[in-house]
Amino acid sequence: MRFERILVRRFGRLAEFDTGDEPLTDLVVVHGPNEAGKSTLFHFLVTLLYGFSPASSNRHMYAPWSGDDIDGEGVIRLSSGEQVRVHRRLLSSPWGRLYRDGSESDLRNGPLPWTGSVHPAVFEHVYALRLADLARMQEDAWHRIQDRLLGSMGAADLRPARVVAAELEEAAARLWRPDRRASPRARQLLKELGRLRQARLDALDRDATMRRLARELGELESELVVTRDERTELKVLIDRITVLLPVRQHLARIEELEREAGDAAELDGLPESPGRALETLEAEVSRLEEESQALADRRARLEATAAAFTESDAALLERAAAIRELVRRSGGIRESMARLGSAENELERLAQACELRSREIFSGDWSELDSGRIRAVPLGELRERVRSHREANEELGRRDANLAAMRALAASGARRSALDGRVLPVAGGAMAIAGVVTGSGVVLAVAAAVMVLAVLALWTARRSAVEHAATLRQAQEARDAVAREAEASRLGVARVLEGLPVAAALLERPGPELVQSVESLGAALAELEAAQRQADALRASITDAEERLSELAALLHVEVPGDFVAGALGLESALRDAEARGAAAKAARDELRELQRAESASRGRHEELGGRRDRLRDRLAGLGGGDVARGGDVAAARLALRRRAAELRDELERRHPDLAELKARIRAAEDDGEDWTRDADAHIRAGQRVETLDERERELIVEIGDRRHALAQLEREHTLDHIEGAIDAVRDELDAVSRRRDRLALLARLVRRADSRFRDKNQPDLLRRAGEHLGRITGGRYGRLELPEEQADGSLLLHAPGRTDPVVAAEPVSSGTRDQVYLAIRLAIIDHLDADGERLPLFIDEAFVNWDAARLERGLELLAGLARERQIFLFTCHDTIAAPLQERGARVLRLSRPD
Amino acid sequence: MRFIHLADVHLDTLFASRDDRLREALRDASRQALANAVDLAVARDVDAVLVAGDLFDGERLSFQTERLLIGAAKRLADAGIQLIYATGNHDHSGAGHRGHGLEWPESVMLVKGAEPQRIEVLREGAVVGHVTAAGHETAAEERDLAASFPPRARSGLPEVALLHAQVVGARDAERHDRYAATELRTLQLAGYDYWALGHVHRSQRLGDRGEIWYSGNTQGTNPRDTGPKGCLLVDLSSSGTPDVRFHPLAPIRWEILSLSDIGGAGTLSALVARVEREWSESRRSDPDPAREWILRLDLTGSTPLSRELSSDAELVQLGFEIERVLGVLAVDVRADVHPPADPATHRGRHDVLGEALRLIEEARASAAVRAALAPDELARSGPADETELDAYLVELLDGLDAELAARMLAGRERDR
């Protein structure tokens, strides 16, 4: 088939691309730079042939960005000469139409019918030869390339068959192997199965053992029941012999004693020894009568004692507290009296002292002095005024002395000035005379100087006298002022002491001794007044006590001496006597109450014992036929029998708290026909048998415990169903493993067989054709290819004409030659793939860029030849490739890169 | 007359599993189911418990189970409830059987002969109905035992028939051995008020009159034993159609979840999520929250996870994960899947894959080709002759083209 026209409305970057009405040639060169759309055009043609992949516009890589549908068509000329048109669009779902012979058919997304057996994946991988494919060939080992080229016919989507087969065989061997090597899964499972089978046998054994143990356990438990039953019977027998029989005998003896004792009612209430009891009762009655008399005597004495306590005694007792208070105060009163005497002496002494001090200060009679006025003198003020007066006097003294001194000094100064006034003129005159006498100028000068001095001295003396007179006048005036001040302070002292007959001398020259005397007198007067108050208080206290004593004595009609202390003691003595009588009377009354009860009790007891005595005497007389003494003996004997029976019963009950039950058992045994005739031998034999049975019971319990324990242990082990479940599961897995292995082995064999068959079928012709292509490309350098089976690495051999030794298509053979080998094989494969149908177009993309010029020329020549059989689209961006092909008649489609 | 109808307790049956824990749980569950039935009988104060065979698997009856059975029978006897038990093919009365000579309490009415036996059902000493029963004497009873049942007696009291048999046409009957096989018509003609049947494990009513019933088994024993399992509480007190109510007894339920359209799950996590959704949906329509579950997950169809789902280790791990997510006792994952690539589209290829696919077609069509392709030695023992071997090879070829395509196609193409 050939594309005669290609119309791309929208497919990726191609839009409204149309090759036009002129049919495309066998060899089409698509010329354009990279990214001009060559690859897009290839995929468009693939889509026309096979439909859309993927079939969704959302996921299709060539869906226009504008959102328009993919749309395009092609006109194809078939080898038969028929022309068909195919139109495909990718809407929401793929749409396709095939137009031929004036009719159309719905392609949907299916391939064109002439694509035949070439799978779209194979077409994409094999019919598009790119430079990258050749580069990959350089890297791969040849045996891998031949797998890909010869096994998968170049389709890159297939894994090498021999690799797949080897994997399958390996996987199968991991599951099962016919030999003993390794440890495949099946062998592991068989081993496990063996273990489980043994476990199954063990489980069967265990089950049998458990059944045997259970059977034995049942037998032992039955024997245990029988043993215990027999022992129970024997214990009943022993019980009758050892327990019931003695009790029964005991009970019989009691019954006999009670029968001999006779009617119990006749003896009820009788003492154990009735005769002695009667004697005791009579003695007791006599004693009670004596006791009654003694009690009456005692009551008379007690009544007299009670009457001795009088109303006066009661009055004393009522005021006992007051009397005792007076007695308690008597000591204090005595002391107060003594202190009063002392106080009066002290008063006298203080009065004398005050008088003496008064005389120091005052004139006149002491007794007329107002002691209050004395104590009211403000001592502070007095002291201050006395101090002012003294200081003023002292200042006055000092000023008088100064004045005297100043006067003396003035007198001596006047005398010295007079001397100077007289001496110097004399001396001057004398010297002047001498000067004149002598005529000496010096002497005259000195005489003049002395005369000057004499004048000066006279002037100075006169001036000094005037000054002294002024100073004396001032000093006199100051002294007078001080004298007035001293007088004023003296008058102040007198005013402070005004109203008091102070001695005039003291007032004339008041000094500190005046202040001290006034102060001492005040203190002595205060002390005297305090002593007076104390003496008054003592006196009042004593008087009060004496008055209370007199009142009490009068009230209680008790004569007391006049002395307070003696009177108080007299009252106290009377009180003590009254208290003694009161206590005796109270004790007597208390005892009288007790005595009345004792008398009452004694009377009651006397009546009771008398009654009992009378009744006992009557009953004994009855029992003795009127003879009381005989009756006592009879009663004593019958009571002894009854007592013995009771003792026996008590002993029986003490020994057997369950006596009632024992009696019931005795009755039950008698109901069973027990004759109570078993002897000691029977008891011994039964005891021995019980011991034997006890021993057997212990053995049985041990044996039963052992079997139960063994059973419990075995029950914890796995049961048959559990193990067979595991066996079944292992068998299932073994079966699955076996089936899986067989399936893998079958598949491996099948893959190898298919690989071999495919090679057998295709390889010779394929290699022949590839050899022809290679010969044309290499100009006959290599003319034949060989893939010998014996080559372990699957290497491809290249044969050169005239040479017997082939070369391996690997290094050091040049990479260019290996590219050409690859292209030759690829062209042969393509021939092979569609040999039975339409020849599908071939697309070659820049595969020749690395070829030398000669081989490129031959290669293009080869393609031009092949294009007569199969349309070839050659994509290139090189003019050096496009131009020669155009010369050979190729149509050149030019694509340009969009701006 | 009121009674419990149960069958196929299958005590000590084997539970095929590699998991010890699971086997023990299932064994305990089958015992508990019986105990539950006894509890129900006592609680509902029934007159009798009717067991229609296969109470235990006689070939492996253990000592412990024997004691458990006797204990259950004693409990019923103590409650004054009759136990009427007709043997089946698994607990038949033949000699050499582990259940042979079991020492039942006197109150148990054991019917182990093929000759029908009519038994009075008593309540406080008064006869309230009759049960006519026949048992299996061998492990493979081929006679139609139902046919030998006498016509319903005219007693004026309820008349019940008790038998372990396969009724042709019953649902799931084909999954059980054809023992004591009979026709529905045979049962109907006998005229009994109620047929208590055992053998088929699915609880169901036969016919349209409501008097012929399979109780089903009390505890599922294998993955195909799906649905609720228990017993039937039957009341024949009123005239007319029996009042039959199903009571679940099984502590563990088996369920199968089949997913054939898992192509959308691109990862195992997505697959687990899909299973979780399907399981939740399934449980909404069949809630049974009080029970534990064992799930069989059957995965079929094309999936990009075909390689993972072809690995036993992956399947086990997937089972654990689903078990965890669903909170069930166990999950058994079975996968029969193939890659998304359809082998049919590759059959015309002119390469080794096409050659191999064509060879598979040839092998399917030709015994000679199959024989030529057979491995020299088979792991599976057993094919006794050429015919059996060939049948085995045919089995192995099933789905082989998909696996071949999966293995030969490189990753991208395989997963497309």
mmCIF file with all atom_site columns, N, CA and C in Angstrom, chain B residues 1-40:
data_model
loop_
_atom_site.group_PDB
_atom_site.id
_atom_site.type_symbol
_atom_site.label_atom_id
_atom_site.label_alt_id
_atom_site.label_comp_id
_atom_site.label_asym_id
_atom_site.label_entity_id
_atom_site.label_seq_id
_atom_site.pdbx_PDB_ins_code
_atom_site.Cartn_x
_atom_site.Cartn_y
_atom_site.Cartn_z
_atom_site.occupancy
_atom_site.B_iso_or_equiv
_atom_site.pdbx_formal_charge
_atom_site.auth_seq_id
_atom_site.auth_comp_id
_atom_site.auth_asym_id
_atom_site.auth_atom_id
_atom_site.pdbx_PDB_model_num
ATOM 1   N N  . MET B 1 1  ? -46.904 -30.336 69.588 1.00 0.00 ? 1  MET B N  1
ATOM 2   C CA . MET B 1 1  ? -45.532 -30.879 69.670 1.00 0.00 ? 1  MET B CA 1
ATOM 3   C C  . MET B 1 1  ? -44.542 -29.812 69.179 1.00 0.00 ? 1  MET B C  1
ATOM 4   N N  . ARG B 1 2  ? -43.506 -29.579 69.993 1.00 0.00 ? 2  ARG B N  1
ATOM 5   C CA . ARG B 1 2  ? -42.500 -28.582 69.627 1.00 0.00 ? 2  ARG B CA 1
ATOM 6   C C  . ARG B 1 2  ? -41.130 -29.236 69.748 1.00 0.00 ? 2  ARG B C  1
ATOM 7   N N  . PHE B 1 3  ? -40.329 -29.047 68.729 1.00 0.00 ? 3  PHE B N  1
ATOM 8   C CA . PHE B 1 3  ? -39.017 -29.711 68.744 1.00 0.00 ? 3  PHE B CA 1
ATOM 9   C C  . PHE B 1 3  ? -37.991 -28.865 67.982 1.00 0.00 ? 3  PHE B C  1
ATOM 10  N N  . ILE B 1 4  ? -36.735 -29.264 68.207 1.00 0.00 ? 4  ILE B N  1
ATOM 11  C CA . ILE B 1 4  ? -35.639 -28.646 67.448 1.00 0.00 ? 4  ILE B CA 1
ATOM 12  C C  . ILE B 1 4  ? -35.156 -29.635 66.413 1.00 0.00 ? 4  ILE B C  1
ATOM 13  N N  . HIS B 1 5  ? -35.010 -29.148 65.206 1.00 0.00 ? 5  HIS B N  1
ATOM 14  C CA . HIS B 1 5  ? -34.518 -29.977 64.113 1.00 0.00 ? 5  HIS B CA 1
ATOM 15  C C  . HIS B 1 5  ? -33.121 -29.481 63.755 1.00 0.00 ? 5  HIS B C  1
ATOM 16  N N  . LEU B 1 6  ? -32.149 -30.388 63.942 1.00 0.00 ? 6  LEU B N  1
ATOM 17  C CA . LEU B 1 6  ? -30.791 -30.005 63.544 1.00 0.00 ? 6  LEU B CA 1
ATOM 18  C C  . LEU B 1 6  ? -30.117 -31.178 62.868 1.00 0.00 ? 6  LEU B C  1
ATOM 19  N N  . ALA B 1 7  ? -29.049 -30.893 62.173 1.00 0.00 ? 7  ALA B N  1
ATOM 20  C CA . ALA B 1 7  ? -28.343 -31.945 61.433 1.00 0.00 ? 7  ALA B CA 1
ATOM 21  C C  . ALA B 1 7  ? -26.934 -31.473 61.116 1.00 0.00 ? 7  ALA B C  1
ATOM 22  N N  . ASP B 1 8  ? -26.114 -32.431 60.712 1.00 0.00 ? 8  ASP B N  1
ATOM 23  C CA . ASP B 1 8  ? -24.776 -32.109 60.193 1.00 0.00 ? 8  ASP B CA 1
ATOM 24  C C  . ASP B 1 8  ? -23.962 -31.226 61.146 1.00 0.00 ? 8  ASP B C  1
ATOM 25  N N  . VAL B 1 9  ? -23.955 -31.625 62.404 1.00 0.00 ? 9  VAL B N  1
ATOM 26  C CA . VAL B 1 9  ? -23.114 -30.906 63.374 1.00 0.00 ? 9  VAL B CA 1
ATOM 27  C C  . VAL B 1 9  ? -21.638 -31.150 63.054 1.00 0.00 ? 9  VAL B C  1
ATOM 28  N N  . HIS B 1 10 ? -21.362 -32.348 62.572 1.00 0.00 ? 10 HIS B N  1
ATOM 29  C CA . HIS B 1 10 ? -20.012 -32.717 62.107 1.00 0.00 ? 10 HIS B CA 1
ATOM 30  C C  . HIS B 1 10 ? -18.946 -32.431 63.151 1.00 0.00 ? 10 HIS B C  1
ATOM 31  N N  . LEU B 1 11 ? -19.198 -32.863 64.363 1.00 0.00 ? 11 LEU B N  1
ATOM 32  C CA . LEU B 1 11 ? -18.145 -32.743 65.378 1.00 0.00 ? 11 LEU B CA 1
ATOM 33  C C  . LEU B 1 11 ? -16.938 -33.552 64.925 1.00 0.00 ? 11 LEU B C  1
ATOM 34  N N  . ASP B 1 12 ? -15.776 -33.007 65.178 1.00 0.00 ? 12 ASP B N  1
ATOM 35  C CA . ASP B 1 12 ? -14.500 -33.641 64.818 1.00 0.00 ? 12 ASP B CA 1
ATOM 36  C C  . ASP B 1 12 ? -14.297 -33.779 63.327 1.00 0.00 ? 12 ASP B C  1
ATOM 37  N N  . THR B 1 13 ? -15.000 -32.965 62.564 1.00 0.00 ? 13 THR B N  1
ATOM 38  C CA . THR B 1 13 ? -14.678 -32.947 61.141 1.00 0.00 ? 13 THR B CA 1
ATOM 39  C C  . THR B 1 13 ? -13.348 -32.232 60.978 1.00 0.00 ? 13 THR B C  1
ATOM 40  N N  . LEU B 1 14 ? -12.708 -32.426 59.858 1.00 0.00 ? 14 LEU B N  1
ATOM 41  C CA . LEU B 1 14 ? -11.416 -31.750 59.682 1.00 0.00 ? 14 LEU B CA 1
ATOM 42  C C  . LEU B 1 14 ? -11.649 -30.407 59.005 1.00 0.00 ? 14 LEU B C  1
ATOM 43  N N  . PHE B 1 15 ? -10.937 -29.419 59.485 1.00 0.00 ? 15 PHE B N  1
ATOM 44  C CA . PHE B 1 15 ? -10.960 -28.100 58.866 1.00 0.00 ? 15 PHE B CA 1
ATOM 45  C C  . PHE B 1 15 ? -9.603  -27.903 58.198 1.00 0.00 ? 15 PHE B C  1
ATOM 46  N N  . ALA B 1 16 ? -9.620  -27.963 56.879 1.00 0.00 ? 16 ALA B N  1
ATOM 47  C CA . ALA B 1 16 ? -8.343  -27.907 56.154 1.00 0.00 ? 16 ALA B CA 1
ATOM 48  C C  . ALA B 1 16 ? -7.783  -26.495 56.209 1.00 0.00 ? 16 ALA B C  1
ATOM 49  N N  . SER B 1 17 ? -6.770  -26.333 57.023 1.00 0.00 ? 17 SER B N  1
ATOM 50  C CA . SER B 1 17 ? -6.113  -25.029 57.101 1.00 0.00 ? 17 SER B CA 1
ATOM 51  C C  . SER B 1 17 ? -4.724  -25.251 57.653 1.00 0.00 ? 17 SER B C  1
ATOM 52  N N  . ARG B 1 18 ? -3.797  -24.383 57.235 1.00 0.00 ? 18 ARG B N  1
ATOM 53  C CA . ARG B 1 18 ? -2.450  -24.485 57.777 1.00 0.00 ? 18 ARG B CA 1
ATOM 54  C C  . ARG B 1 18 ? -2.358  -23.772 59.115 1.00 0.00 ? 18 ARG B C  1
ATOM 55  N N  . ASP B 1 19 ? -3.386  -23.088 59.464 1.00 0.00 ? 19 ASP B N  1
ATOM 56  C CA . ASP B 1 19 ? -3.360  -22.239 60.650 1.00 0.00 ? 19 ASP B CA 1
ATOM 57  C C  . ASP B 1 19 ? -3.922  -23.005 61.857 1.00 0.00 ? 19 ASP B C  1
ATOM 58  N N  . ASP B 1 20 ? -3.044  -23.373 62.773 1.00 0.00 ? 20 ASP B N  1
ATOM 59  C CA . ASP B 1 20 ? -3.470  -24.111 63.974 1.00 0.00 ? 20 ASP B CA 1
ATOM 60  C C  . ASP B 1 20 ? -4.573  -23.375 64.718 1.00 0.00 ? 20 ASP B C  1
ATOM 61  N N  . ARG B 1 21 ? -4.352  -22.075 64.834 1.00 0.00 ? 21 ARG B N  1
ATOM 62  C CA . ARG B 1 21 ? -5.290  -21.240 65.602 1.00 0.00 ? 21 ARG B CA 1
ATOM 63  C C  . ARG B 1 21 ? -6.682  -21.307 64.972 1.00 0.00 ? 21 ARG B C  1
ATOM 64  N N  . LEU B 1 22 ? -6.717  -21.267 63.666 1.00 0.00 ? 22 LEU B N  1
ATOM 65  C CA . LEU B 1 22 ? -7.998  -21.270 62.962 1.00 0.00 ? 22 LEU B CA 1
ATOM 66  C C  . LEU B 1 22 ? -8.692  -22.627 63.107 1.00 0.00 ? 22 LEU B C  1
ATOM 67  N N  . ARG B 1 23 ? -7.900  -23.685 62.985 1.00 0.00 ? 23 ARG B N  1
ATOM 68  C CA . ARG B 1 23 ? -8.512  -25.017 63.113 1.00 0.00 ? 23 ARG B CA 1
ATOM 69  C C  . ARG B 1 23 ? -9.103  -25.202 64.503 1.00 0.00 ? 23 ARG B C  1
ATOM 70  N N  . GLU B 1 24 ? -8.356  -24.745 65.504 1.00 0.00 ? 24 GLU B N  1
ATOM 71  C CA . GLU B 1 24 ? -8.869  -24.888 66.870 1.00 0.00 ? 24 GLU B CA 1
ATOM 72  C C  . GLU B 1 24 ? -10.126 -24.055 67.070 1.00 0.00 ? 24 GLU B C  1
ATOM 73  N N  . ALA B 1 25 ? -10.113 -22.859 66.489 1.00 0.00 ? 25 ALA B N  1
ATOM 74  C CA . ALA B 1 25 ? -11.291 -21.989 66.631 1.00 0.00 ? 25 ALA B CA 1
ATOM 75  C C  . ALA B 1 25 ? -12.508 -22.631 65.988 1.00 0.00 ? 25 ALA B C  1
ATOM 76  N N  . LEU B 1 26 ? -12.312 -23.238 64.847 1.00 0.00 ? 26 LEU B N  1
ATOM 77  C CA . LEU B 1 26 ? -13.442 -23.863 64.158 1.00 0.00 ? 26 LEU B CA 1
ATOM 78  C C  . LEU B 1 26 ? -13.928 -25.114 64.905 1.00 0.00 ? 26 LEU B C  1
ATOM 79  N N  . ARG B 1 27 ? -12.991 -25.887 65.428 1.00 0.00 ? 27 ARG B N  1
ATOM 80  C CA . ARG B 1 27 ? -13.404 -27.060 66.194 1.00 0.00 ? 27 ARG B CA 1
ATOM 81  C C  . ARG B 1 27 ? -14.213 -26.627 67.422 1.00 0.00 ? 27 ARG B C  1
ATOM 82  N N  . ASP B 1 28 ? -13.698 -25.622 68.119 1.00 0.00 ? 28 ASP B N  1
ATOM 83  C CA . ASP B 1 28 ? -14.426 -25.120 69.284 1.00 0.00 ? 28 ASP B CA 1
ATOM 84  C C  . ASP B 1 28 ? -15.786 -24.575 68.875 1.00 0.00 ? 28 ASP B C  1
ATOM 85  N N  . ALA B 1 29 ? -15.827 -23.932 67.699 1.00 0.00 ? 29 ALA B N  1
ATOM 86  C CA . ALA B 1 29 ? -17.095 -23.350 67.230 1.00 0.00 ? 29 ALA B CA 1
ATOM 87  C C  . ALA B 1 29 ? -18.126 -24.445 66.973 1.00 0.00 ? 29 ALA B C  1
ATOM 88  N N  . SER B 1 30 ? -17.698 -25.568 66.378 1.00 0.00 ? 30 SER B N  1
ATOM 89  C CA . SER B 1 30 ? -18.670 -26.642 66.094 1.00 0.00 ? 30 SER B CA 1
ATOM 90  C C  . SER B 1 30 ? -19.191 -27.240 67.404 1.00 0.00 ? 30 SER B C  1
ATOM 91  N N  . ARG B 1 31 ? -18.302 -27.312 68.399 1.00 0.00 ? 31 ARG B N  1
ATOM 92  C CA . ARG B 1 31 ? -18.763 -27.802 69.715 1.00 0.00 ? 31 ARG B CA 1
ATOM 93  C C  . ARG B 1 31 ? -19.719 -26.802 70.359 1.00 0.00 ? 31 ARG B C  1
ATOM 94  N N  . GLN B 1 32 ? -19.364 -25.522 70.228 1.00 0.00 ? 32 GLN B N  1
ATOM 95  C CA . GLN B 1 32 ? -20.205 -24.494 70.830 1.00 0.00 ? 32 GLN B CA 1
ATOM 96  C C  . GLN B 1 32 ? -21.574 -24.456 70.164 1.00 0.00 ? 32 GLN B C  1
ATOM 97  N N  . ALA B 1 33 ? -21.594 -24.704 68.864 1.00 0.00 ? 33 ALA B N  1
ATOM 98  C CA . ALA B 1 33 ? -22.875 -24.703 68.146 1.00 0.00 ? 33 ALA B CA 1
ATOM 99  C C  . ALA B 1 33 ? -23.805 -25.751 68.745 1.00 0.00 ? 33 ALA B C  1
ATOM 100 N N  . LEU B 1 34 ? -23.237 -26.935 69.050 1.00 0.00 ? 34 LEU B N  1
ATOM 101 C CA . LEU B 1 34 ? -24.067 -27.982 69.655 1.00 0.00 ? 34 LEU B CA 1
ATOM 102 C C  . LEU B 1 34 ? -24.546 -27.533 71.044 1.00 0.00 ? 34 LEU B C  1
ATOM 103 N N  . ALA B 1 35 ? -23.618 -26.954 71.799 1.00 0.00 ? 35 ALA B N  1
ATOM 104 C CA . ALA B 1 35 ? -24.009 -26.481 73.136 1.00 0.00 ? 35 ALA B CA 1
ATOM 105 C C  . ALA B 1 35 ? -25.107 -25.419 73.028 1.00 0.00 ? 35 ALA B C  1
ATOM 106 N N  . ASN B 1 36 ? -25.000 -24.553 72.015 1.00 0.00 ? 36 ASN B N  1
ATOM 107 C CA . ASN B 1 36 ? -26.026 -23.529 71.809 1.00 0.00 ? 36 ASN B CA 1
ATOM 108 C C  . ASN B 1 36 ? -27.379 -24.166 71.505 1.00 0.00 ? 36 ASN B C  1
ATOM 109 N N  . ALA B 1 37 ? -27.343 -25.254 70.727 1.00 0.00 ? 37 ALA B N  1
ATOM 110 C CA . ALA B 1 37 ? -28.587 -25.939 70.383 1.00 0.00 ? 37 ALA B CA 1
ATOM 111 C C  . ALA B 1 37 ? -29.237 -26.515 71.648 1.00 0.00 ? 37 ALA B C  1
ATOM 112 N N  . VAL B 1 38 ? -28.410 -27.081 72.519 1.00 0.00 ? 38 VAL B N  1
ATOM 113 C CA . VAL B 1 38 ? -28.944 -27.647 73.765 1.00 0.00 ? 38 VAL B CA 1
ATOM 114 C C  . VAL B 1 38 ? -29.521 -26.515 74.633 1.00 0.00 ? 38 VAL B C  1
ATOM 115 N N  . ASP B 1 39 ? -28.794 -25.403 74.708 1.00 0.00 ? 39 ASP B N  1
ATOM 116 C CA . ASP B 1 39 ? -29.300 -24.252 75.473 1.00 0.00 ? 39 ASP B CA 1
ATOM 117 C C  . ASP B 1 39 ? -30.663 -23.813 74.941 1.00 0.00 ? 39 ASP B C  1
ATOM 118 N N  . LEU B 1 40 ? -30.753 -23.750 73.623 1.00 0.00 ? 40 LEU B N  1
ATOM 119 C CA . LEU B 1 40 ? -32.002 -23.310 73.001 1.00 0.00 ? 40 LEU B CA 1
ATOM 120 C C  . LEU B 1 40 ? -33.139 -24.279 73.337 1.00 0.00 ? 40 LEU B C  1
#
